[in-house]
Amino acid sequence: MPVGRVIGCDFAGTVVAHPAGPSLWKPGQRVAGFVMDGALDLTGGRVCGVPHEAAASLGVGFATAMMGLFLRLGLPEPPSALEGDDAKAAEAAEGKEQPVVLINGASTSVGLYAVQLARLAGIRVIATASPRMHALVRELGADVVLDYADADWPAQAARAAGPALRQAFDCVSEVGTARATAAALAAAADVRGGDGAERGHLLCILPRSQADLEGDVSQKVRLETTVAFSVFGRPIQHLTYDNQGGPTPRDREFWERYLRKLTGWLESGEIRPNPVRVFGGLEDVLDGFREGMEGKVRGEKLVYRVAPASV
């Protein structure tokens, strides 16, 4: 990591002051979210009743899951997230075939939030995770949980989901995981048959490309990438992802709307923050990175305190 590089963007804390004039925030409010390049006008939402340490996991992970499922993959949103005409349209669409989504890496930070949001939306969830995380992933809402270490898990996922499987969210997004997830989508497309016009839709959270898919799978599956920082509405020029390069007002509108709903979901327990492990203060960040590189951080987020716990 080059000297001077700023890392990290998720946070949680208590508002101590705000600029003069109208503001969404008041001193004493507990808030959480994430920031990029000084985009402080849309930092996050209120998290009453949630400890700072747990709330610190709500930023990039929640935003990526929300945007991935509902904006990029186009899956139906939770009824409680809709407002105005969108809510009326959702009521009119009730009774249609239950949508299904495959979430690969469901015990990752993004994956755990994706499972919960999909459950809220009434989406059937086929998930992959390591065996020790299966119970948590099921508890949060997955209908079927498979062991990602099984070589044939893509075939298992396709059988469990059936021909209705058209969307998949790869929350790991290495080349190998993207290919495996795409294989499940391709198998479902084969069951659907037809002329191949209805391809599967694979979303990755790292900068993968269509060229990463092999053989005829590439003809049956469309690969797209997403990054959470587009929720600030600003052009992002220095990241190699789809849907970037210009302003992203629709992404921002989605994020603003979900921030308005997040407080209620946290209070009702419909959304639970990810498991966390407090790892000391800022002086311990490099040690945390080492643990991550050594594979010692699984199914949890490392959190660092920058002020006494009582603040």
PDB file of C-alpha atoms in Angstrom:
ATOM      1  CA  MET A   1       0.000   0.000   0.000  1.00  0.00           C
ATOM      2  CA  PRO A   2       1.633   3.313  -1.046  1.00  0.00           C
ATOM      3  CA  VAL A   3       2.409   5.745   1.757  1.00  0.00           C
ATOM      4  CA  GLY A   4      -0.321   8.363   2.018  1.00  0.00           C
ATOM      5  CA  ARG A   5      -3.067   6.223   0.483  1.00  0.00           C
ATOM      6  CA  VAL A   6      -6.377   6.716   2.317  1.00  0.00           C
ATOM      7  CA  ILE A   7      -8.155   3.421   3.006  1.00  0.00           C
ATOM      8  CA  GLY A   8     -11.532   2.647   4.493  1.00  0.00           C
ATOM      9  CA  CYS A   9     -14.887   4.365   4.139  1.00  0.00           C
ATOM     10  CA  ASP A  10     -17.420   2.713   6.515  1.00  0.00           C
ATOM     11  CA  PHE A  11     -18.131   4.433   9.816  1.00  0.00           C
ATOM     12  CA  ALA A  12     -20.547   4.796  12.714  1.00  0.00           C
ATOM     13  CA  GLY A  13     -20.698   7.512  15.336  1.00  0.00           C
ATOM     14  CA  THR A  14     -22.641  10.282  17.026  1.00  0.00           C
ATOM     15  CA  VAL A  15     -23.351  13.681  15.463  1.00  0.00           C
ATOM     16  CA  VAL A  16     -21.650  16.432  17.465  1.00  0.00           C
ATOM     17  CA  ALA A  17     -22.383  19.393  15.151  1.00  0.00           C
ATOM     18  CA  HIS A  18     -23.588  20.281  11.667  1.00  0.00           C
ATOM     19  CA  PRO A  19     -23.146  23.276   9.321  1.00  0.00           C
ATOM     20  CA  ALA A  20     -25.405  26.274   9.706  1.00  0.00           C
ATOM     21  CA  GLY A  21     -28.761  26.047   7.973  1.00  0.00           C
ATOM     22  CA  PRO A  22     -31.267  23.220   7.440  1.00  0.00           C
ATOM     23  CA  SER A  23     -29.866  19.766   8.149  1.00  0.00           C
ATOM     24  CA  LEU A  24     -31.072  16.184   8.354  1.00  0.00           C
ATOM     25  CA  TRP A  25     -28.828  15.684  11.353  1.00  0.00           C
ATOM     26  CA  LYS A  26     -29.018  16.838  14.943  1.00  0.00           C
ATOM     27  CA  PRO A  27     -26.340  16.695  17.640  1.00  0.00           C
ATOM     28  CA  GLY A  28     -26.637  13.468  19.585  1.00  0.00           C
ATOM     29  CA  GLN A  29     -28.067  11.379  16.738  1.00  0.00           C
ATOM     30  CA  ARG A  30     -26.397   8.020  16.139  1.00  0.00           C
ATOM     31  CA  VAL A  31     -25.575   7.548  12.456  1.00  0.00           C
ATOM     32  CA  ALA A  32     -23.741   5.095  10.213  1.00  0.00           C
ATOM     33  CA  GLY A  33     -22.794   4.893   6.560  1.00  0.00           C
ATOM     34  CA  PHE A  34     -19.814   5.398   4.280  1.00  0.00           C
ATOM     35  CA  VAL A  35     -18.121   8.232   2.432  1.00  0.00           C
ATOM     36  CA  MET A  36     -15.998   8.712  -0.679  1.00  0.00           C
ATOM     37  CA  ASP A  37     -14.034  11.754  -1.825  1.00  0.00           C
ATOM     38  CA  GLY A  38     -15.724  14.062   0.659  1.00  0.00           C
ATOM     39  CA  ALA A  39     -19.327  13.255  -0.321  1.00  0.00           C
ATOM     40  CA  LEU A  40     -20.531  14.251   3.118  1.00  0.00           C
ATOM     41  CA  ASP A  41     -24.033  15.341   2.110  1.00  0.00           C
ATOM     42  CA  LEU A  42     -25.183  11.722   1.903  1.00  0.00           C
ATOM     43  CA  THR A  43     -23.210   9.949   4.578  1.00  0.00           C
ATOM     44  CA  GLY A  44     -25.710   7.494   5.993  1.00  0.00           C
ATOM     45  CA  GLY A  45     -28.803   6.949   8.087  1.00  0.00           C
ATOM     46  CA  ARG A  46     -29.877   7.031  11.719  1.00  0.00           C
ATOM     47  CA  VAL A  47     -29.187   3.822  13.649  1.00  0.00           C
ATOM     48  CA  CYS A  48     -30.986   4.282  16.969  1.00  0.00           C
ATOM     49  CA  GLY A  49     -30.468   1.381  19.345  1.00  0.00           C
ATOM     50  CA  VAL A  50     -27.644  -0.238  17.364  1.00  0.00           C
ATOM     51  CA  PRO A  51     -24.167  -0.199  18.957  1.00  0.00           C
ATOM     52  CA  HIS A  52     -21.612   1.785  16.982  1.00  0.00           C
ATOM     53  CA  GLU A  53     -19.481  -1.310  16.505  1.00  0.00           C
ATOM     54  CA  ALA A  54     -22.307  -3.212  14.777  1.00  0.00           C
ATOM     55  CA  ALA A  55     -23.584  -0.188  12.862  1.00  0.00           C
ATOM     56  CA  ALA A  56     -20.143   0.291  11.318  1.00  0.00           C
ATOM     57  CA  SER A  57     -20.839  -2.737   9.109  1.00  0.00           C
ATOM     58  CA  LEU A  58     -23.845  -1.086   7.451  1.00  0.00           C
ATOM     59  CA  GLY A  59     -22.128   1.090   4.850  1.00  0.00           C
ATOM     60  CA  VAL A  60     -20.645  -0.354   1.675  1.00  0.00           C
ATOM     61  CA  GLY A  61     -21.999  -3.859   2.313  1.00  0.00           C
ATOM     62  CA  PHE A  62     -25.628  -2.774   2.653  1.00  0.00           C
ATOM     63  CA  ALA A  63     -25.403  -0.275  -0.219  1.00  0.00           C
ATOM     64  CA  THR A  64     -23.854  -2.845  -2.569  1.00  0.00           C
ATOM     65  CA  ALA A  65     -26.470  -5.460  -1.699  1.00  0.00           C
ATOM     66  CA  MET A  66     -29.360  -3.023  -2.155  1.00  0.00           C
ATOM     67  CA  MET A  67     -28.130  -1.656  -5.450  1.00  0.00           C
ATOM     68  CA  GLY A  68     -27.098  -5.051  -6.769  1.00  0.00           C
ATOM     69  CA  LEU A  69     -30.386  -6.830  -6.170  1.00  0.00           C
ATOM     70  CA  PHE A  70     -32.854  -4.131  -7.072  1.00  0.00           C
ATOM     71  CA  LEU A  71     -31.159  -1.638  -9.388  1.00  0.00           C
ATOM     72  CA  ARG A  72     -28.713  -3.787 -11.368  1.00  0.00           C
ATOM     73  CA  LEU A  73     -30.433  -7.203 -11.347  1.00  0.00           C
ATOM     74  CA  GLY A  74     -33.879  -5.619 -11.437  1.00  0.00           C
ATOM     75  CA  LEU A  75     -35.444  -7.938  -8.862  1.00  0.00           C
ATOM     76  CA  PRO A  76     -38.687  -6.887  -7.125  1.00  0.00           C
ATOM     77  CA  GLU A  77     -38.090  -4.580  -4.174  1.00  0.00           C
ATOM     78  CA  PRO A  78     -39.405  -5.084  -0.629  1.00  0.00           C
ATOM     79  CA  PRO A  79     -42.928  -3.639  -0.433  1.00  0.00           C
ATOM     80  CA  SER A  80     -41.891  -1.629   2.630  1.00  0.00           C
ATOM     81  CA  ALA A  81     -39.164   0.084   0.566  1.00  0.00           C
ATOM     82  CA  LEU A  82     -41.538   1.394  -2.094  1.00  0.00           C
ATOM     83  CA  GLU A  83     -43.181   4.782  -2.116  1.00  0.00           C
ATOM     84  CA  GLY A  84     -45.974   6.411  -4.122  1.00  0.00           C
ATOM     85  CA  ASP A  85     -46.699   4.996  -7.572  1.00  0.00           C
ATOM     86  CA  ASP A  86     -44.031   2.309  -7.175  1.00  0.00           C
ATOM     87  CA  ALA A  87     -45.911   0.868  -4.195  1.00  0.00           C
ATOM     88  CA  LYS A  88     -49.160   0.813  -6.184  1.00  0.00           C
ATOM     89  CA  ALA A  89     -47.459  -0.937  -9.110  1.00  0.00           C
ATOM     90  CA  ALA A  90     -46.054  -3.581  -6.756  1.00  0.00           C
ATOM     91  CA  GLU A  91     -49.522  -4.282  -5.363  1.00  0.00           C
ATOM     92  CA  ALA A  92     -50.843  -4.748  -8.896  1.00  0.00           C
ATOM     93  CA  ALA A  93     -48.055  -7.244  -9.658  1.00  0.00           C
ATOM     94  CA  GLU A  94     -48.827  -9.516  -6.693  1.00  0.00           C
ATOM     95  CA  GLY A  95     -49.550 -13.131  -7.563  1.00  0.00           C
ATOM     96  CA  LYS A  96     -46.899 -13.478 -10.249  1.00  0.00           C
ATOM     97  CA  GLU A  97     -44.266 -16.237 -10.190  1.00  0.00           C
ATOM     98  CA  GLN A  98     -42.013 -15.988  -7.136  1.00  0.00           C
ATOM     99  CA  PRO A  99     -38.625 -14.674  -8.250  1.00  0.00           C
ATOM    100  CA  VAL A 100     -35.484 -16.570  -7.307  1.00  0.00           C
ATOM    101  CA  VAL A 101     -31.900 -15.406  -6.952  1.00  0.00           C
ATOM    102  CA  LEU A 102     -28.605 -17.238  -6.485  1.00  0.00           C
ATOM    103  CA  ILE A 103     -26.281 -15.513  -3.998  1.00  0.00           C
ATOM    104  CA  ASN A 104     -22.747 -16.870  -4.153  1.00  0.00           C
ATOM    105  CA  GLY A 105     -20.678 -15.979  -1.102  1.00  0.00           C
ATOM    106  CA  ALA A 106     -23.743 -15.414   1.054  1.00  0.00           C
ATOM    107  CA  SER A 107     -21.706 -15.196   4.268  1.00  0.00           C
ATOM    108  CA  THR A 108     -19.669 -12.230   3.019  1.00  0.00           C
ATOM    109  CA  SER A 109     -20.576  -8.739   4.173  1.00  0.00           C
ATOM    110  CA  VAL A 110     -22.457  -7.993   0.946  1.00  0.00           C
ATOM    111  CA  GLY A 111     -23.947 -11.488   0.874  1.00  0.00           C
ATOM    112  CA  LEU A 112     -25.464 -11.351   4.364  1.00  0.00           C
ATOM    113  CA  TYR A 113     -27.250  -8.107   3.545  1.00  0.00           C
ATOM    114  CA  ALA A 114     -28.324  -9.431   0.149  1.00  0.00           C
ATOM    115  CA  VAL A 115     -29.935 -12.473   1.796  1.00  0.00           C
ATOM    116  CA  GLN A 116     -31.860 -10.264   4.235  1.00  0.00           C
ATOM    117  CA  LEU A 117     -33.033  -7.812   1.579  1.00  0.00           C
ATOM    118  CA  ALA A 118     -34.096 -10.623  -0.727  1.00  0.00           C
ATOM    119  CA  ARG A 119     -36.109 -12.159   2.120  1.00  0.00           C
ATOM    120  CA  LEU A 120     -37.840  -8.822   2.728  1.00  0.00           C
ATOM    121  CA  ALA A 121     -38.713  -8.713  -0.975  1.00  0.00           C
ATOM    122  CA  GLY A 122     -40.214 -12.218  -0.973  1.00  0.00           C
ATOM    123  CA  ILE A 123     -37.496 -13.570  -3.259  1.00  0.00           C
ATOM    124  CA  ARG A 124     -36.510 -17.237  -3.005  1.00  0.00           C
ATOM    125  CA  VAL A 125     -32.817 -17.401  -2.122  1.00  0.00           C
ATOM    126  CA  ILE A 126     -30.386 -20.122  -3.168  1.00  0.00           C
ATOM    127  CA  ALA A 127     -27.113 -19.391  -1.371  1.00  0.00           C
ATOM    128  CA  THR A 128     -23.578 -20.703  -1.074  1.00  0.00           C
ATOM    129  CA  ALA A 129     -21.371 -20.470   2.015  1.00  0.00           C
ATOM    130  CA  SER A 130     -18.918 -22.518   4.035  1.00  0.00           C
ATOM    131  CA  PRO A 131     -20.622 -25.173   6.210  1.00  0.00           C
ATOM    132  CA  ARG A 132     -19.942 -23.334   9.475  1.00  0.00           C
ATOM    133  CA  MET A 133     -21.898 -20.336   8.145  1.00  0.00           C
ATOM    134  CA  HIS A 134     -24.913 -22.298   6.868  1.00  0.00           C
ATOM    135  CA  ALA A 135     -26.989 -21.839  10.026  1.00  0.00           C
ATOM    136  CA  LEU A 136     -26.578 -18.046  10.021  1.00  0.00           C
ATOM    137  CA  VAL A 137     -27.344 -17.736   6.303  1.00  0.00           C
ATOM    138  CA  ARG A 138     -30.512 -19.825   6.738  1.00  0.00           C
ATOM    139  CA  GLU A 139     -31.523 -17.828   9.806  1.00  0.00           C
ATOM    140  CA  LEU A 140     -31.257 -14.593   7.831  1.00  0.00           C
ATOM    141  CA  GLY A 141     -33.532 -15.879   5.094  1.00  0.00           C
ATOM    142  CA  ALA A 142     -31.906 -18.260   2.616  1.00  0.00           C
ATOM    143  CA  ASP A 143     -34.166 -21.096   1.445  1.00  0.00           C
ATOM    144  CA  VAL A 144     -31.337 -23.381   0.294  1.00  0.00           C
ATOM    145  CA  VAL A 145     -27.682 -23.157   1.358  1.00  0.00           C
ATOM    146  CA  LEU A 146     -24.975 -25.073  -0.508  1.00  0.00           C
ATOM    147  CA  ASP A 147     -21.318 -25.698   0.303  1.00  0.00           C
ATOM    148  CA  TYR A 148     -19.251 -23.577  -2.068  1.00  0.00           C
ATOM    149  CA  ALA A 149     -16.408 -26.091  -1.734  1.00  0.00           C
ATOM    150  CA  ASP A 150     -18.459 -28.787  -3.510  1.00  0.00           C
ATOM    151  CA  ALA A 151     -17.226 -28.965  -7.077  1.00  0.00           C
ATOM    152  CA  ASP A 152     -20.753 -29.525  -8.388  1.00  0.00           C
ATOM    153  CA  TRP A 153     -22.484 -26.767  -6.438  1.00  0.00           C
ATOM    154  CA  PRO A 154     -23.490 -24.938  -9.663  1.00  0.00           C
ATOM    155  CA  ALA A 155     -25.451 -28.008 -10.774  1.00  0.00           C
ATOM    156  CA  GLN A 156     -26.971 -28.324  -7.286  1.00  0.00           C
ATOM    157  CA  ALA A 157     -28.013 -24.667  -7.396  1.00  0.00           C
ATOM    158  CA  ALA A 158     -29.597 -25.023 -10.830  1.00  0.00           C
ATOM    159  CA  ARG A 159     -31.585 -28.055  -9.673  1.00  0.00           C
ATOM    160  CA  ALA A 160     -32.705 -26.326  -6.466  1.00  0.00           C
ATOM    161  CA  ALA A 161     -33.761 -23.147  -8.260  1.00  0.00           C
ATOM    162  CA  GLY A 162     -35.261 -24.641 -11.406  1.00  0.00           C
ATOM    163  CA  PRO A 163     -35.820 -22.798 -14.679  1.00  0.00           C
ATOM    164  CA  ALA A 164     -36.959 -19.646 -12.840  1.00  0.00           C
ATOM    165  CA  LEU A 165     -33.307 -18.867 -12.020  1.00  0.00           C
ATOM    166  CA  ARG A 166     -32.386 -15.867 -14.157  1.00  0.00           C
ATOM    167  CA  GLN A 167     -30.379 -13.659 -11.782  1.00  0.00           C
ATOM    168  CA  ALA A 168     -27.302 -14.361  -9.688  1.00  0.00           C
ATOM    169  CA  PHE A 169     -25.210 -12.168  -7.396  1.00  0.00           C
ATOM    170  CA  ASP A 170     -21.571 -13.212  -6.990  1.00  0.00           C
ATOM    171  CA  CYS A 171     -20.476 -11.576  -3.741  1.00  0.00           C
ATOM    172  CA  VAL A 172     -16.926 -12.946  -4.098  1.00  0.00           C
ATOM    173  CA  SER A 173     -16.325 -12.244  -7.797  1.00  0.00           C
ATOM    174  CA  GLU A 174     -12.980 -13.893  -8.417  1.00  0.00           C
ATOM    175  CA  VAL A 175     -12.637 -15.326 -11.922  1.00  0.00           C
ATOM    176  CA  GLY A 176     -13.352 -18.851 -10.681  1.00  0.00           C
ATOM    177  CA  THR A 177     -16.410 -17.881  -8.648  1.00  0.00           C
ATOM    178  CA  ALA A 178     -17.832 -15.842 -11.523  1.00  0.00           C
ATOM    179  CA  ARG A 179     -17.457 -18.831 -13.841  1.00  0.00           C
ATOM    180  CA  ALA A 180     -19.076 -21.198 -11.342  1.00  0.00           C
ATOM    181  CA  THR A 181     -22.001 -18.847 -10.716  1.00  0.00           C
ATOM    182  CA  ALA A 182     -22.461 -18.338 -14.449  1.00  0.00           C
ATOM    183  CA  ALA A 183     -22.493 -22.116 -14.925  1.00  0.00           C
ATOM    184  CA  ALA A 184     -25.535 -22.356 -12.640  1.00  0.00           C
ATOM    185  CA  LEU A 185     -27.321 -19.666 -14.654  1.00  0.00           C
ATOM    186  CA  ALA A 186     -26.433 -21.396 -17.909  1.00  0.00           C
ATOM    187  CA  ALA A 187     -27.802 -24.713 -16.624  1.00  0.00           C
ATOM    188  CA  ALA A 188     -31.090 -23.021 -15.734  1.00  0.00           C
ATOM    189  CA  ALA A 189     -31.191 -21.438 -19.193  1.00  0.00           C
ATOM    190  CA  ASP A 190     -30.751 -24.888 -20.749  1.00  0.00           C
ATOM    191  CA  VAL A 191     -33.781 -26.127 -18.816  1.00  0.00           C
ATOM    192  CA  ARG A 192     -35.831 -23.165 -20.032  1.00  0.00           C
ATOM    193  CA  GLY A 193     -34.822 -23.953 -23.606  1.00  0.00           C
ATOM    194  CA  GLY A 194     -35.973 -21.657 -26.384  1.00  0.00           C
ATOM    195  CA  ASP A 195     -33.739 -19.752 -28.756  1.00  0.00           C
ATOM    196  CA  GLY A 196     -31.387 -18.530 -26.040  1.00  0.00           C
ATOM    197  CA  ALA A 197     -32.665 -14.956 -26.195  1.00  0.00           C
ATOM    198  CA  GLU A 198     -33.437 -14.957 -22.455  1.00  0.00           C
ATOM    199  CA  ARG A 199     -29.963 -15.043 -20.981  1.00  0.00           C
ATOM    200  CA  GLY A 200     -29.102 -15.273 -17.322  1.00  0.00           C
ATOM    201  CA  HIS A 201     -27.866 -12.118 -15.589  1.00  0.00           C
ATOM    202  CA  LEU A 202     -24.749 -12.345 -13.393  1.00  0.00           C
ATOM    203  CA  LEU A 203     -23.709  -9.419 -11.208  1.00  0.00           C
ATOM    204  CA  CYS A 204     -20.167  -9.175  -9.816  1.00  0.00           C
ATOM    205  CA  ILE A 205     -18.757  -6.764  -7.237  1.00  0.00           C
ATOM    206  CA  LEU A 206     -15.213  -6.826  -8.657  1.00  0.00           C
ATOM    207  CA  PRO A 207     -14.232  -5.636 -12.159  1.00  0.00           C
ATOM    208  CA  ARG A 208     -14.846  -8.852 -14.059  1.00  0.00           C
ATOM    209  CA  SER A 209     -15.731  -8.903 -17.776  1.00  0.00           C
ATOM    210  CA  GLN A 210     -17.726 -10.990 -20.226  1.00  0.00           C
ATOM    211  CA  ALA A 211     -14.415 -12.401 -21.455  1.00  0.00           C
ATOM    212  CA  ASP A 212     -13.954 -14.123 -18.074  1.00  0.00           C
ATOM    213  CA  LEU A 213     -16.788 -16.525 -18.937  1.00  0.00           C
ATOM    214  CA  GLU A 214     -15.885 -19.627 -20.893  1.00  0.00           C
ATOM    215  CA  GLY A 215     -17.352 -21.343 -23.957  1.00  0.00           C
ATOM    216  CA  ASP A 216     -21.067 -21.277 -24.612  1.00  0.00           C
ATOM    217  CA  VAL A 217     -21.715 -20.051 -21.052  1.00  0.00           C
ATOM    218  CA  SER A 218     -20.809 -16.585 -22.308  1.00  0.00           C
ATOM    219  CA  GLN A 219     -23.656 -16.841 -24.816  1.00  0.00           C
ATOM    220  CA  LYS A 220     -26.158 -17.819 -22.116  1.00  0.00           C
ATOM    221  CA  VAL A 221     -25.157 -15.387 -19.364  1.00  0.00           C
ATOM    222  CA  ARG A 222     -24.680 -11.612 -19.350  1.00  0.00           C
ATOM    223  CA  LEU A 223     -22.077 -10.422 -16.849  1.00  0.00           C
ATOM    224  CA  GLU A 224     -22.340  -6.986 -15.245  1.00  0.00           C
ATOM    225  CA  THR A 225     -20.322  -5.300 -12.505  1.00  0.00           C
ATOM    226  CA  THR A 226     -21.307  -2.812  -9.825  1.00  0.00           C
ATOM    227  CA  VAL A 227     -19.621  -0.636  -7.209  1.00  0.00           C
ATOM    228  CA  ALA A 228     -21.313   1.023  -4.242  1.00  0.00           C
ATOM    229  CA  PHE A 229     -19.719   4.442  -4.667  1.00  0.00           C
ATOM    230  CA  SER A 230     -22.123   5.311  -7.480  1.00  0.00           C
ATOM    231  CA  VAL A 231     -24.813   5.956  -4.824  1.00  0.00           C
ATOM    232  CA  PHE A 232     -23.299   9.394  -4.286  1.00  0.00           C
ATOM    233  CA  GLY A 233     -24.437  10.386  -7.779  1.00  0.00           C
ATOM    234  CA  ARG A 234     -21.014  11.618  -8.848  1.00  0.00           C
ATOM    235  CA  PRO A 235     -19.024  10.480 -11.902  1.00  0.00           C
ATOM    236  CA  ILE A 236     -16.413   7.866 -10.996  1.00  0.00           C
ATOM    237  CA  GLN A 237     -13.534   7.969 -13.438  1.00  0.00           C
ATOM    238  CA  HIS A 238     -10.873   5.875 -11.744  1.00  0.00           C
ATOM    239  CA  LEU A 239     -12.661   2.519 -11.303  1.00  0.00           C
ATOM    240  CA  THR A 240     -13.120  -0.162 -13.973  1.00  0.00           C
ATOM    241  CA  TYR A 241     -16.774  -1.046 -13.445  1.00  0.00           C
ATOM    242  CA  ASP A 242     -19.920  -0.905 -15.532  1.00  0.00           C
ATOM    243  CA  ASN A 243     -22.406   1.963 -15.105  1.00  0.00           C
ATOM    244  CA  GLN A 244     -19.659   4.509 -14.413  1.00  0.00           C
ATOM    245  CA  GLY A 245     -18.165   7.537 -16.129  1.00  0.00           C
ATOM    246  CA  GLY A 246     -21.042   9.984 -15.747  1.00  0.00           C
ATOM    247  CA  PRO A 247     -23.414  11.213 -13.045  1.00  0.00           C
ATOM    248  CA  THR A 248     -25.550   8.492 -11.434  1.00  0.00           C
ATOM    249  CA  PRO A 249     -28.668  10.259 -10.116  1.00  0.00           C
ATOM    250  CA  ARG A 250     -30.796   7.101 -10.146  1.00  0.00           C
ATOM    251  CA  ASP A 251     -28.287   5.299  -7.929  1.00  0.00           C
ATOM    252  CA  ARG A 252     -28.397   8.217  -5.515  1.00  0.00           C
ATOM    253  CA  GLU A 253     -32.208   8.208  -5.455  1.00  0.00           C
ATOM    254  CA  PHE A 254     -32.202   4.499  -4.587  1.00  0.00           C
ATOM    255  CA  TRP A 255     -29.729   5.038  -1.754  1.00  0.00           C
ATOM    256  CA  GLU A 256     -31.633   7.998  -0.325  1.00  0.00           C
ATOM    257  CA  ARG A 257     -34.860   5.979  -0.317  1.00  0.00           C
ATOM    258  CA  TYR A 258     -33.290   2.962   1.368  1.00  0.00           C
ATOM    259  CA  LEU A 259     -31.650   5.155   3.989  1.00  0.00           C
ATOM    260  CA  ARG A 260     -35.118   6.444   4.878  1.00  0.00           C
ATOM    261  CA  LYS A 261     -36.254   2.852   5.446  1.00  0.00           C
ATOM    262  CA  LEU A 262     -33.163   1.481   7.165  1.00  0.00           C
ATOM    263  CA  THR A 263     -33.849   2.920  10.621  1.00  0.00           C
ATOM    264  CA  GLY A 264     -37.233   1.189  10.839  1.00  0.00           C
ATOM    265  CA  TRP A 265     -35.841  -2.105   9.577  1.00  0.00           C
ATOM    266  CA  LEU A 266     -33.102  -2.025  12.211  1.00  0.00           C
ATOM    267  CA  GLU A 267     -35.564  -1.196  14.985  1.00  0.00           C
ATOM    268  CA  SER A 268     -37.910  -4.029  13.935  1.00  0.00           C
ATOM    269  CA  GLY A 269     -35.075  -6.533  13.502  1.00  0.00           C
ATOM    270  CA  GLU A 270     -35.937  -7.074   9.831  1.00  0.00           C
ATOM    271  CA  ILE A 271     -32.360  -6.085   8.999  1.00  0.00           C
ATOM    272  CA  ARG A 272     -29.562  -7.196  11.314  1.00  0.00           C
ATOM    273  CA  PRO A 273     -26.065  -5.726  11.166  1.00  0.00           C
ATOM    274  CA  ASN A 274     -23.345  -8.150  10.181  1.00  0.00           C
ATOM    275  CA  PRO A 275     -21.280  -9.940  12.844  1.00  0.00           C
ATOM    276  CA  VAL A 276     -18.270  -7.839  13.845  1.00  0.00           C
ATOM    277  CA  ARG A 277     -15.062  -8.230  15.832  1.00  0.00           C
ATOM    278  CA  VAL A 278     -13.594  -5.174  17.535  1.00  0.00           C
ATOM    279  CA  PHE A 279      -9.910  -5.141  16.664  1.00  0.00           C
ATOM    280  CA  GLY A 280      -8.570  -2.244  18.694  1.00  0.00           C
ATOM    281  CA  GLY A 281      -7.916   1.271  17.412  1.00  0.00           C
ATOM    282  CA  LEU A 282      -6.488   2.836  14.275  1.00  0.00           C
ATOM    283  CA  GLU A 283      -3.004   1.697  15.249  1.00  0.00           C
ATOM    284  CA  ASP A 284      -4.209  -1.890  14.750  1.00  0.00           C
ATOM    285  CA  VAL A 285      -5.529  -1.506  11.188  1.00  0.00           C
ATOM    286  CA  LEU A 286      -2.460  -3.029   9.528  1.00  0.00           C
ATOM    287  CA  ASP A 287      -2.669  -6.057  11.831  1.00  0.00           C
ATOM    288  CA  GLY A 288      -6.284  -6.454  10.743  1.00  0.00           C
ATOM    289  CA  PHE A 289      -5.258  -6.403   7.093  1.00  0.00           C
ATOM    290  CA  ARG A 290      -2.689  -9.100   7.819  1.00  0.00           C
ATOM    291  CA  GLU A 291      -5.349 -11.299   9.420  1.00  0.00           C
ATOM    292  CA  GLY A 292      -7.532 -10.832   6.368  1.00  0.00           C
ATOM    293  CA  MET A 293      -4.694 -11.739   3.994  1.00  0.00           C
ATOM    294  CA  GLU A 294      -4.017 -14.849   6.075  1.00  0.00           C
ATOM    295  CA  GLY A 295      -7.648 -15.974   5.806  1.00  0.00           C
ATOM    296  CA  LYS A 296      -8.394 -15.431   9.491  1.00  0.00           C
ATOM    297  CA  VAL A 297     -11.369 -13.096   8.951  1.00  0.00           C
ATOM    298  CA  ARG A 298     -14.440 -15.056   7.883  1.00  0.00           C
ATOM    299  CA  GLY A 299     -18.111 -14.303   8.409  1.00  0.00           C
ATOM    300  CA  GLU A 300     -17.357 -11.080  10.285  1.00  0.00           C
ATOM    301  CA  LYS A 301     -16.162  -7.511   9.840  1.00  0.00           C
ATOM    302  CA  LEU A 302     -13.220  -6.080  11.725  1.00  0.00           C
ATOM    303  CA  VAL A 303     -14.138  -2.829  13.476  1.00  0.00           C
ATOM    304  CA  TYR A 304     -11.744  -0.258  14.934  1.00  0.00           C
ATOM    305  CA  ARG A 305     -12.576   2.288  17.623  1.00  0.00           C
ATOM    306  CA  VAL A 306     -11.374   5.832  17.001  1.00  0.00           C
ATOM    307  CA  ALA A 307     -12.941   7.178  20.207  1.00  0.00           C
ATOM    308  CA  PRO A 308     -13.805   5.687  23.612  1.00  0.00           C
ATOM    309  CA  ALA A 309     -16.662   3.185  23.482  1.00  0.00           C
ATOM    310  CA  SER A 310     -18.821   5.423  25.672  1.00  0.00           C
ATOM    311  CA  VAL A 311     -18.885   8.221  23.071  1.00  0.00           C
TER     312      VAL A 311
END
